[in-house]
């Protein structure tokens, strides 16, 4: 491994820890060592760096490569200063592609559905006999799986796609393009440009999978394979499965995209996509935990956790899928969501909005729906009270409908991430149901 004048890992979030583990393994095999920097490292992260033998770095120093965490803005002053001193700024995905160039990689991005589609593609490839592993923006970090995988499927956020110089994907997927992360990118155009970077390194003969109607917005050398959610088929039109046969929780659009992506990767490897094998893999597919998942039931009231639903397109899908009447839990920290489509989707379906967290009440007011606001000491108490208020709004144990956590806002006002927020809601819902948390 040759990374020039040394490596600085900037940011010890989930991705940064994956980079540290990977580079420590490389150093143990005779490669270059690395240093790390984080403005607020946790005691656990500091202990891990000590165990890995990685020293704390100096942001005023000189490095050949800086591997920055996705959450660090691209124009962060530290990164700009390091770049001015000659450092190349990349991310985890670019590092994986650079140091494991022989590993076939499928990249999946989009405003909604990218995590579920990533998992589905890996499941289809495993069903086709390949040792496929998923990672990236979805757990685990991509660098945690690259040495175990025959092929890798990476969920790619717009943040990650800002730092993928030279990334070539034999198969790339764009699930959809909506509005998200305006607090980071500033404009919808800049956000979409970051997403479309998934195609930048593709060549003639590579495959780009995207929804029908998006073709005109993409300039690429790759072959464009368009999908529609009502047709689960291969490239030549061979139907693999009917939508009615999909397991509960598997969205047809994600399944349609995953089929074409799996076929494209198999073709890249010189293998045949067997419709019967793929149909069997789809029938046994497992939906991703925390994506529109029913976590408890009390009589005729269901509790659905969709904590990751912070994008307009994802929240709208949740509202249209949930069984009305709906007690809709909204809150967290606003990141520039477009609320107009949500107000339309909620009309006639949402009985009550339960607002929580930093921007919950603002969301509720702008949606123009009847609402209650809950507060508390800490995230767990807030989510418990929100679940209880939603349950009561539907009539309690004699009621009917859905208590839906599809929060619109990010989790960072009360929780470390969306998974912690979802876990808190699960505990609250299961306590109401009288189940063990």
CSV table of C-alpha atoms in Angstrom, one decimal:
chain,number,residue,atom,x,y,z
A,1,UNK,CA,0.0,0.0,0.0
A,2,UNK,CA,1.3,3.4,-0.9
A,3,UNK,CA,-0.5,6.5,0.4
A,4,UNK,CA,2.3,8.9,0.0
A,5,UNK,CA,3.3,11.1,3.0
A,6,UNK,CA,1.0,9.4,5.5
A,7,UNK,CA,-2.7,9.3,6.3
A,8,UNK,CA,-4.9,11.3,8.6
A,9,UNK,CA,-8.3,9.9,9.6
A,10,UNK,CA,-10.4,13.0,10.1
A,11,UNK,CA,-13.5,12.2,12.2
A,12,UNK,CA,-14.1,9.1,14.3
A,13,UNK,CA,-17.7,8.4,13.6
A,14,UNK,CA,-18.8,5.0,12.3
A,15,UNK,CA,-17.0,5.5,9.0
A,16,UNK,CA,-13.8,6.8,10.7
A,17,UNK,CA,-13.7,3.8,13.0
A,18,UNK,CA,-14.0,1.5,10.0
A,19,UNK,CA,-11.1,3.4,8.3
A,20,UNK,CA,-9.0,3.1,11.4
A,21,UNK,CA,-9.6,-0.6,11.8
A,22,UNK,CA,-8.7,-1.2,8.1
A,23,UNK,CA,-5.6,0.9,8.1
A,24,UNK,CA,-4.4,-0.8,11.3
A,25,UNK,CA,-4.7,-4.1,9.6
A,26,UNK,CA,-2.8,-2.8,6.7
A,27,UNK,CA,-0.1,-1.5,9.0
A,28,UNK,CA,0.1,-4.9,10.6
A,29,UNK,CA,0.8,-6.4,7.2
A,30,UNK,CA,3.6,-4.0,6.5
A,31,UNK,CA,1.8,-1.1,5.1
A,32,UNK,CA,1.7,2.6,6.1
A,33,UNK,CA,0.5,3.7,9.5
A,34,UNK,CA,-2.1,6.3,10.1
A,35,UNK,CA,-3.0,9.1,12.5
A,36,UNK,CA,-6.4,10.4,13.6
A,37,UNK,CA,-8.1,13.6,14.6
A,38,UNK,CA,-11.5,14.3,16.1
A,39,UNK,CA,-12.5,17.5,17.8
A,40,UNK,CA,-14.6,15.6,20.4
A,41,UNK,CA,-13.5,12.0,20.6
A,42,UNK,CA,-15.4,9.8,22.9
A,43,UNK,CA,-13.5,7.8,25.6
A,44,UNK,CA,-14.4,4.7,23.7
A,45,UNK,CA,-13.0,6.0,20.4
A,46,UNK,CA,-9.7,7.1,22.1
A,47,UNK,CA,-9.4,3.6,23.7
A,48,UNK,CA,-10.0,2.0,20.3
A,49,UNK,CA,-7.3,4.1,18.7
A,50,UNK,CA,-4.9,3.1,21.4
A,51,UNK,CA,-5.7,-0.6,20.9
A,52,UNK,CA,-5.2,-0.2,17.1
A,53,UNK,CA,-1.8,1.6,17.7
A,54,UNK,CA,-2.8,4.8,15.9
A,55,UNK,CA,-1.5,8.1,17.2
A,56,UNK,CA,-3.4,11.3,17.4
A,57,UNK,CA,-2.5,13.6,14.5
A,58,UNK,CA,-2.0,17.3,14.1
A,59,UNK,CA,-4.3,19.2,11.7
A,60,UNK,CA,-1.5,21.7,11.3
A,61,UNK,CA,0.7,18.9,9.9
A,62,UNK,CA,1.3,17.7,6.4
A,63,UNK,CA,-0.3,14.5,5.0
A,64,UNK,CA,-0.5,12.8,1.7
A,65,UNK,CA,-4.1,11.7,2.2
A,66,UNK,CA,-6.9,12.8,4.5
A,67,UNK,CA,-9.8,10.3,4.8
A,68,UNK,CA,-12.6,12.5,6.0
A,69,UNK,CA,-15.8,11.3,7.7
A,70,UNK,CA,-19.0,11.9,5.6
A,71,UNK,CA,-20.5,14.2,8.2
A,72,UNK,CA,-17.6,16.7,7.9
A,73,UNK,CA,-18.5,19.5,5.4
A,74,UNK,CA,-16.5,19.5,2.3
A,75,UNK,CA,-15.5,23.2,2.9
A,76,UNK,CA,-14.5,22.7,6.6
A,77,UNK,CA,-11.6,25.0,7.4
A,78,UNK,CA,-9.4,22.2,8.6
A,79,UNK,CA,-9.8,20.3,5.4
A,80,UNK,CA,-9.2,23.3,3.2
A,81,UNK,CA,-6.0,24.0,5.1
A,82,UNK,CA,-4.8,20.5,4.9
A,83,UNK,CA,-5.6,20.5,1.1
A,84,UNK,CA,-3.7,23.7,0.7
A,85,UNK,CA,-0.6,22.0,2.2
A,86,UNK,CA,-0.9,19.2,-0.4
A,87,UNK,CA,-3.2,16.6,1.1
A,88,UNK,CA,-5.7,14.8,-1.1
A,89,UNK,CA,-9.1,14.7,0.6
A,90,UNK,CA,-11.0,11.5,0.1
A,91,UNK,CA,-13.6,9.3,1.8
A,92,UNK,CA,-13.9,5.7,3.0
A,93,UNK,CA,-15.4,4.5,-0.3
A,94,UNK,CA,-12.6,6.0,-2.4
A,95,UNK,CA,-10.0,4.5,-0.1
A,96,UNK,CA,-11.7,1.1,-0.4
A,97,UNK,CA,-11.7,1.3,-4.2
A,98,UNK,CA,-8.1,2.5,-4.3
A,99,UNK,CA,-6.7,-0.2,-2.0
A,100,UNK,CA,-8.9,-3.1,-3.2
A,101,UNK,CA,-9.0,-2.3,-7.0
A,102,UNK,CA,-9.9,-5.9,-8.0
A,103,UNK,CA,-13.1,-6.0,-5.9
A,104,UNK,CA,-16.2,-5.6,-8.0
A,105,UNK,CA,-18.3,-2.8,-6.5
A,106,UNK,CA,-22.0,-1.9,-6.9
A,107,UNK,CA,-22.8,1.6,-5.8
A,108,UNK,CA,-26.4,2.6,-4.7
A,109,UNK,CA,-27.6,6.1,-4.1
A,110,UNK,CA,-30.9,8.0,-4.2
A,111,UNK,CA,-33.0,10.2,-2.0
A,112,UNK,CA,-35.0,7.2,-0.6
A,113,UNK,CA,-34.8,3.4,-0.7
A,114,UNK,CA,-31.0,3.2,-1.2
A,115,UNK,CA,-30.4,1.2,2.0
A,116,UNK,CA,-33.1,-1.3,1.3
A,117,UNK,CA,-32.0,-1.6,-2.3
A,118,UNK,CA,-28.4,-2.2,-1.3
A,119,UNK,CA,-29.4,-5.0,1.0
A,120,UNK,CA,-31.7,-6.5,-1.7
A,121,UNK,CA,-28.9,-6.5,-4.3
A,122,UNK,CA,-26.6,-8.3,-1.9
A,123,UNK,CA,-29.3,-10.9,-1.1
A,124,UNK,CA,-29.9,-11.5,-4.8
A,125,UNK,CA,-26.2,-11.9,-5.5
A,126,UNK,CA,-25.8,-14.3,-2.5
A,127,UNK,CA,-28.7,-16.2,-3.9
A,128,UNK,CA,-26.9,-16.4,-7.2
A,129,UNK,CA,-23.9,-18.1,-5.5
A,130,UNK,CA,-21.6,-15.1,-4.9
A,131,UNK,CA,-20.1,-14.1,-1.5
A,132,UNK,CA,-21.7,-10.6,-1.6
A,133,UNK,CA,-21.4,-8.2,1.3
A,134,UNK,CA,-23.1,-4.9,1.8
A,135,UNK,CA,-21.7,-1.8,3.6
A,136,UNK,CA,-21.0,1.9,3.3
A,137,UNK,CA,-23.6,4.4,4.5
A,138,UNK,CA,-25.5,1.4,5.8
A,139,UNK,CA,-23.9,-0.7,8.6
A,140,UNK,CA,-21.2,-2.0,8.5
A,141,UNK,CA,-18.7,0.5,7.1
A,142,UNK,CA,-17.5,-0.7,3.6
A,143,UNK,CA,-13.9,-1.2,4.8
A,144,UNK,CA,-15.1,-3.7,7.4
A,145,UNK,CA,-16.3,-6.1,4.6
A,146,UNK,CA,-13.9,-5.6,1.6
A,147,UNK,CA,-11.5,-8.3,2.7
A,148,UNK,CA,-14.3,-10.9,3.2
A,149,UNK,CA,-16.3,-10.2,0.1
A,150,UNK,CA,-16.2,-11.6,-3.4
A,151,UNK,CA,-18.3,-8.6,-4.5
A,152,UNK,CA,-19.4,-5.6,-2.4
A,153,UNK,CA,-22.6,-3.5,-2.6
A,154,UNK,CA,-22.2,0.0,-1.1
A,155,UNK,CA,-24.9,2.4,-0.1
A,156,UNK,CA,-23.6,5.8,-1.0
A,157,UNK,CA,-24.9,9.0,0.5
A,158,UNK,CA,-24.6,12.4,-1.1
A,159,UNK,CA,-22.0,13.3,1.6
A,160,UNK,CA,-19.9,10.3,0.6
A,161,UNK,CA,-20.2,11.0,-3.1
A,162,UNK,CA,-18.6,14.4,-2.6
A,163,UNK,CA,-15.3,12.5,-1.9
A,164,UNK,CA,-15.0,9.7,-4.5
A,165,UNK,CA,-12.4,11.0,-7.0
A,166,UNK,CA,-11.8,8.4,-9.7
A,167,UNK,CA,-14.4,5.9,-8.4
A,168,UNK,CA,-15.4,3.6,-11.2
A,169,UNK,CA,-18.5,1.5,-10.6
A,170,UNK,CA,-19.3,-1.3,-13.1
A,171,UNK,CA,-22.8,-1.1,-11.8
A,172,UNK,CA,-24.4,2.0,-10.3
A,173,UNK,CA,-28.0,2.6,-9.1
A,174,UNK,CA,-30.0,5.7,-8.5
A,175,UNK,CA,-33.2,4.8,-6.8
A,176,UNK,CA,-34.8,8.3,-7.2
A,177,UNK,CA,-34.0,12.0,-6.8
A,178,UNK,CA,-36.0,14.2,-4.4
A,179,UNK,CA,-35.2,16.9,-2.0
A,180,UNK,CA,-32.9,16.3,1.0
A,181,UNK,CA,-29.9,17.7,2.9
A,182,UNK,CA,-30.4,21.3,1.9
A,183,UNK,CA,-28.7,22.3,5.2
A,184,UNK,CA,-25.5,20.7,3.8
A,185,UNK,CA,-25.7,21.3,0.0
A,186,UNK,CA,-27.6,24.6,-0.1
A,187,UNK,CA,-29.6,24.0,-3.2
A,188,UNK,CA,-31.5,21.1,-4.7
A,189,UNK,CA,-29.3,21.4,-7.8
A,190,UNK,CA,-26.1,20.9,-5.7
A,191,UNK,CA,-27.7,18.0,-3.9
A,192,UNK,CA,-28.6,16.3,-7.1
A,193,UNK,CA,-25.2,17.0,-8.6
A,194,UNK,CA,-23.6,15.2,-5.6
A,195,UNK,CA,-25.9,12.2,-6.2
A,196,UNK,CA,-25.1,12.0,-9.9
A,197,UNK,CA,-21.4,11.8,-9.1
A,198,UNK,CA,-22.1,8.1,-8.7
A,199,UNK,CA,-21.9,7.9,-12.5
A,200,UNK,CA,-18.8,10.1,-13.0
A,201,UNK,CA,-16.2,7.3,-13.4
A,202,UNK,CA,-18.4,4.8,-15.3
A,203,UNK,CA,-17.3,3.7,-18.8
A,204,UNK,CA,-18.9,2.3,-21.9
A,205,UNK,CA,-20.2,-1.1,-21.1
A,206,UNK,CA,-20.9,-0.3,-17.4
A,207,UNK,CA,-24.5,-0.3,-16.2
A,208,UNK,CA,-26.5,2.6,-14.7
A,209,UNK,CA,-29.8,1.5,-13.2
A,210,UNK,CA,-32.4,4.3,-12.6
A,211,UNK,CA,-36.2,4.8,-12.6
A,212,UNK,CA,-37.9,5.4,-15.9
A,213,UNK,CA,-38.2,9.1,-16.6
A,214,UNK,CA,-34.8,10.0,-15.1
A,215,UNK,CA,-32.8,9.2,-18.2
A,216,UNK,CA,-32.8,12.7,-19.6
A,217,UNK,CA,-31.2,14.2,-16.5
A,218,UNK,CA,-28.1,12.0,-16.6
A,219,UNK,CA,-25.1,12.3,-18.8
A,220,UNK,CA,-23.1,9.0,-18.8
A,221,UNK,CA,-21.0,6.6,-20.9
A,222,UNK,CA,-22.7,3.7,-19.2
A,223,UNK,CA,-25.6,1.7,-20.5
A,224,UNK,CA,-28.8,3.0,-18.9
A,225,UNK,CA,-31.2,0.3,-17.6
A,226,UNK,CA,-34.5,1.8,-16.5
A,227,UNK,CA,-36.9,0.2,-14.1
A,228,UNK,CA,-40.6,0.6,-13.2
A,229,UNK,CA,-42.0,-0.5,-9.8
A,230,UNK,CA,-44.8,-2.5,-11.4
A,231,UNK,CA,-42.5,-4.8,-13.5
A,232,UNK,CA,-40.1,-7.1,-11.7
A,233,UNK,CA,-38.1,-8.2,-14.7
A,234,UNK,CA,-34.6,-8.6,-16.2
A,235,UNK,CA,-33.2,-6.4,-18.9
A,236,UNK,CA,-34.8,-8.4,-21.8
A,237,UNK,CA,-38.2,-8.1,-20.2
A,238,UNK,CA,-38.3,-11.6,-18.7
A,239,UNK,CA,-40.6,-11.4,-15.7
A,240,UNK,CA,-39.0,-12.8,-12.5
A,241,UNK,CA,-41.8,-12.3,-10.0
A,242,UNK,CA,-45.1,-10.6,-9.7
A,243,UNK,CA,-45.3,-7.6,-7.3
A,244,UNK,CA,-48.0,-9.6,-5.3
A,245,UNK,CA,-45.4,-12.2,-4.5
A,246,UNK,CA,-43.0,-9.9,-2.7
A,247,UNK,CA,-42.5,-10.4,1.0
A,248,UNK,CA,-44.1,-7.8,3.3
A,249,UNK,CA,-41.9,-4.8,3.7
A,250,UNK,CA,-40.1,-5.1,0.4
A,251,UNK,CA,-41.0,-2.2,-1.8
A,252,UNK,CA,-41.6,-3.0,-5.5
A,253,UNK,CA,-39.4,-0.1,-6.8
A,254,UNK,CA,-36.5,-1.3,-4.7
A,255,UNK,CA,-37.0,-4.9,-5.9
A,256,UNK,CA,-37.1,-3.8,-9.5
A,257,UNK,CA,-33.9,-1.8,-9.2
A,258,UNK,CA,-32.2,-4.6,-7.3
A,259,UNK,CA,-33.0,-7.1,-10.0
A,260,UNK,CA,-31.4,-5.1,-12.8
A,261,UNK,CA,-28.4,-4.2,-10.6
A,262,UNK,CA,-27.8,-7.9,-9.8
A,263,UNK,CA,-28.1,-8.8,-13.5
A,264,UNK,CA,-25.7,-6.1,-14.4
A,265,UNK,CA,-23.1,-7.3,-11.9
A,266,UNK,CA,-23.5,-10.9,-12.9
A,267,UNK,CA,-23.0,-9.9,-16.5
A,268,UNK,CA,-19.9,-7.9,-15.6
A,269,UNK,CA,-18.5,-11.2,-14.0
A,270,UNK,CA,-19.4,-13.2,-17.1
A,271,UNK,CA,-22.2,-15.1,-15.3
A,272,UNK,CA,-25.9,-15.6,-16.3
A,273,UNK,CA,-28.7,-14.1,-14.4
A,274,UNK,CA,-31.1,-17.1,-13.7
A,275,UNK,CA,-34.7,-15.8,-13.4
A,276,UNK,CA,-35.8,-18.8,-11.2
A,277,UNK,CA,-32.8,-18.3,-8.9
A,278,UNK,CA,-33.5,-14.6,-8.6
A,279,UNK,CA,-37.2,-15.3,-8.0
A,280,UNK,CA,-36.4,-17.6,-5.1
A,281,UNK,CA,-34.0,-15.0,-3.6
A,282,UNK,CA,-36.6,-12.3,-3.8
A,283,UNK,CA,-39.3,-14.5,-2.2
A,284,UNK,CA,-37.0,-15.1,0.8
A,285,UNK,CA,-35.7,-11.5,0.9
A,286,UNK,CA,-35.6,-9.9,4.4
A,287,UNK,CA,-36.6,-6.2,4.7
A,288,UNK,CA,-34.1,-3.9,6.4
A,289,UNK,CA,-34.7,-3.5,10.1
A,290,UNK,CA,-36.0,0.0,10.9
A,291,UNK,CA,-37.4,0.7,7.5
A,292,UNK,CA,-41.2,0.9,7.9
A,293,UNK,CA,-41.2,-2.0,10.3
A,294,UNK,CA,-44.2,-3.0,12.5
A,295,UNK,CA,-42.6,-3.3,15.9
A,296,UNK,CA,-45.7,-3.8,18.2
A,297,UNK,CA,-49.4,-4.2,18.1
A,298,UNK,CA,-52.0,-3.5,20.7
A,299,UNK,CA,-55.4,-4.7,19.6
A,300,UNK,CA,-56.2,-3.0,16.3
A,301,UNK,CA,-53.4,-0.4,16.7
A,302,UNK,CA,-50.0,-1.0,15.0
A,303,UNK,CA,-46.8,0.8,15.9
A,304,UNK,CA,-44.6,1.3,12.8
A,305,UNK,CA,-41.0,2.5,13.2
A,306,UNK,CA,-39.5,4.4,10.2
A,307,UNK,CA,-37.0,6.5,12.1
A,308,UNK,CA,-34.8,6.8,8.9
A,309,UNK,CA,-37.7,8.6,7.1
A,310,UNK,CA,-36.2,12.1,7.1
A,311,UNK,CA,-36.6,12.7,3.4
A,312,UNK,CA,-39.8,14.0,1.9
A,313,UNK,CA,-40.1,11.1,-0.6
A,314,UNK,CA,-39.6,8.5,2.2
A,315,UNK,CA,-42.0,10.1,4.6
A,316,UNK,CA,-44.6,10.5,1.9
A,317,UNK,CA,-44.3,6.8,1.1
A,318,UNK,CA,-44.7,5.9,4.8
A,319,UNK,CA,-47.9,8.0,5.1
A,320,UNK,CA,-49.4,6.4,2.0
A,321,UNK,CA,-48.5,2.8,3.2
A,322,UNK,CA,-49.6,3.1,6.8
A,323,UNK,CA,-53.2,2.0,7.7
A,324,UNK,CA,-55.3,5.0,8.6
A,325,UNK,CA,-56.2,6.6,10.9
A,326,UNK,CA,-52.6,7.6,11.6
A,327,UNK,CA,-51.1,9.2,14.7
A,328,UNK,CA,-48.0,10.6,13.1
A,329,UNK,CA,-44.9,11.3,15.2
A,330,UNK,CA,-42.9,14.2,13.7
A,331,UNK,CA,-39.8,15.9,15.1
A,332,UNK,CA,-36.1,16.1,15.2
A,333,UNK,CA,-33.9,18.7,13.6
A,334,UNK,CA,-35.1,20.3,10.3
A,335,UNK,CA,-32.8,19.8,7.3
A,336,UNK,CA,-34.8,21.7,4.7
A,337,UNK,CA,-37.7,19.2,4.0
A,338,UNK,CA,-40.4,20.1,1.5
A,339,UNK,CA,-43.6,19.8,3.6
A,340,UNK,CA,-46.2,20.5,0.9
A,341,UNK,CA,-46.3,16.9,-0.5
A,342,UNK,CA,-46.5,15.6,3.1
A,343,UNK,CA,-49.5,17.7,3.9
A,344,UNK,CA,-51.2,16.3,0.8
A,345,UNK,CA,-50.4,12.7,1.6
A,346,UNK,CA,-51.6,13.2,5.2
A,347,UNK,CA,-55.0,14.6,4.2
A,348,UNK,CA,-57.8,12.2,5.2
A,349,UNK,CA,-55.3,9.7,6.7
A,350,UNK,CA,-53.7,11.4,9.6
A,351,UNK,CA,-55.9,11.9,12.7
A,352,UNK,CA,-53.3,13.6,14.9
A,353,UNK,CA,-49.8,14.8,14.7
A,354,UNK,CA,-47.6,14.3,17.7
A,355,UNK,CA,-44.8,16.8,17.7
A,356,UNK,CA,-41.5,16.2,19.6
A,357,UNK,CA,-37.9,17.4,19.6
A,358,UNK,CA,-36.3,20.6,18.3
A,359,UNK,CA,-38.4,21.3,15.2
A,360,UNK,CA,-41.5,19.0,15.7
A,361,UNK,CA,-43.9,21.8,16.6
A,362,UNK,CA,-42.7,23.9,13.6
A,363,UNK,CA,-43.3,20.9,11.3
A,364,UNK,CA,-46.8,20.4,12.8
A,365,UNK,CA,-47.7,24.1,12.3
A,366,UNK,CA,-46.5,24.2,8.7
A,367,UNK,CA,-48.3,21.0,7.9
A,368,UNK,CA,-51.6,22.6,9.1
A,369,UNK,CA,-52.8,19.5,10.9
A,370,UNK,CA,-54.2,19.1,14.4
A,371,UNK,CA,-51.3,18.4,16.8
A,372,UNK,CA,-50.1,17.8,20.3
A,373,UNK,CA,-46.6,18.6,21.5
A,374,UNK,CA,-44.7,16.4,24.0
A,375,UNK,CA,-41.5,17.2,25.9
A,376,UNK,CA,-39.4,15.4,28.4
A,377,UNK,CA,-36.0,14.9,30.0
A,378,UNK,CA,-33.9,13.1,27.3
A,379,UNK,CA,-34.7,11.3,24.2
A,380,UNK,CA,-36.2,8.1,25.7
A,381,UNK,CA,-38.7,10.0,27.8
A,382,UNK,CA,-39.7,12.2,24.9
A,383,UNK,CA,-40.3,9.1,22.6
A,384,UNK,CA,-42.1,7.3,25.3
A,385,UNK,CA,-44.5,10.2,25.8
A,386,UNK,CA,-44.9,10.6,22.0
A,387,UNK,CA,-45.8,6.9,21.6
A,388,UNK,CA,-48.3,7.1,24.5
A,389,UNK,CA,-49.8,10.3,23.0
A,390,UNK,CA,-50.2,8.7,19.6
A,391,UNK,CA,-51.8,5.6,21.1
A,392,UNK,CA,-54.2,7.7,23.1
A,393,UNK,CA,-55.1,9.8,20.0
A,394,UNK,CA,-56.2,6.6,18.3
A,395,UNK,CA,-58.4,5.5,21.2
A,396,UNK,CA,-56.0,3.4,23.1
A,397,UNK,CA,-56.7,-0.3,23.5
A,398,UNK,CA,-60.1,0.1,22.0
A,399,UNK,CA,-58.8,2.1,19.1
A,400,UNK,CA,-57.6,1.3,15.6
A,401,UNK,CA,-55.0,2.5,13.1
A,402,UNK,CA,-51.3,3.2,13.1
A,403,UNK,CA,-48.9,5.0,15.4
A,404,UNK,CA,-46.2,6.0,12.8
A,405,UNK,CA,-42.8,7.3,13.6
A,406,UNK,CA,-41.8,9.0,10.3
A,407,UNK,CA,-40.1,12.0,11.8
A,408,UNK,CA,-39.0,14.3,8.9
A,409,UNK,CA,-36.2,15.7,11.0
A,410,UNK,CA,-32.8,14.2,11.8
A,411,UNK,CA,-32.2,12.6,15.1
A,412,UNK,CA,-29.3,14.7,16.3
A,413,UNK,CA,-31.3,16.9,18.6
A,414,UNK,CA,-32.0,14.0,21.1
A,415,UNK,CA,-30.1,10.9,19.8
A,416,UNK,CA,-26.8,10.0,18.4
A,417,UNK,CA,-28.4,8.6,15.2
A,418,UNK,CA,-31.6,7.5,13.7
A,419,UNK,CA,-31.1,3.9,14.9
A,420,UNK,CA,-31.0,5.0,18.5
A,421,UNK,CA,-34.2,7.0,18.0
A,422,UNK,CA,-35.8,4.0,16.4
A,423,UNK,CA,-34.7,1.7,19.2
A,424,UNK,CA,-36.2,4.2,21.7
A,425,UNK,CA,-39.5,4.1,19.9
A,426,UNK,CA,-39.5,0.3,19.8
A,427,UNK,CA,-39.0,0.1,23.5
A,428,UNK,CA,-41.9,2.5,24.1
A,429,UNK,CA,-44.2,0.7,21.7
A,430,UNK,CA,-43.4,-2.7,23.2
A,431,UNK,CA,-43.9,-1.4,26.7
A,432,UNK,CA,-47.4,-0.3,25.7
A,433,UNK,CA,-48.0,-3.7,24.2
A,434,UNK,CA,-46.8,-5.4,27.4
A,435,UNK,CA,-43.9,-7.1,25.7
A,436,UNK,CA,-40.3,-7.3,26.8
A,437,UNK,CA,-38.4,-4.3,25.3
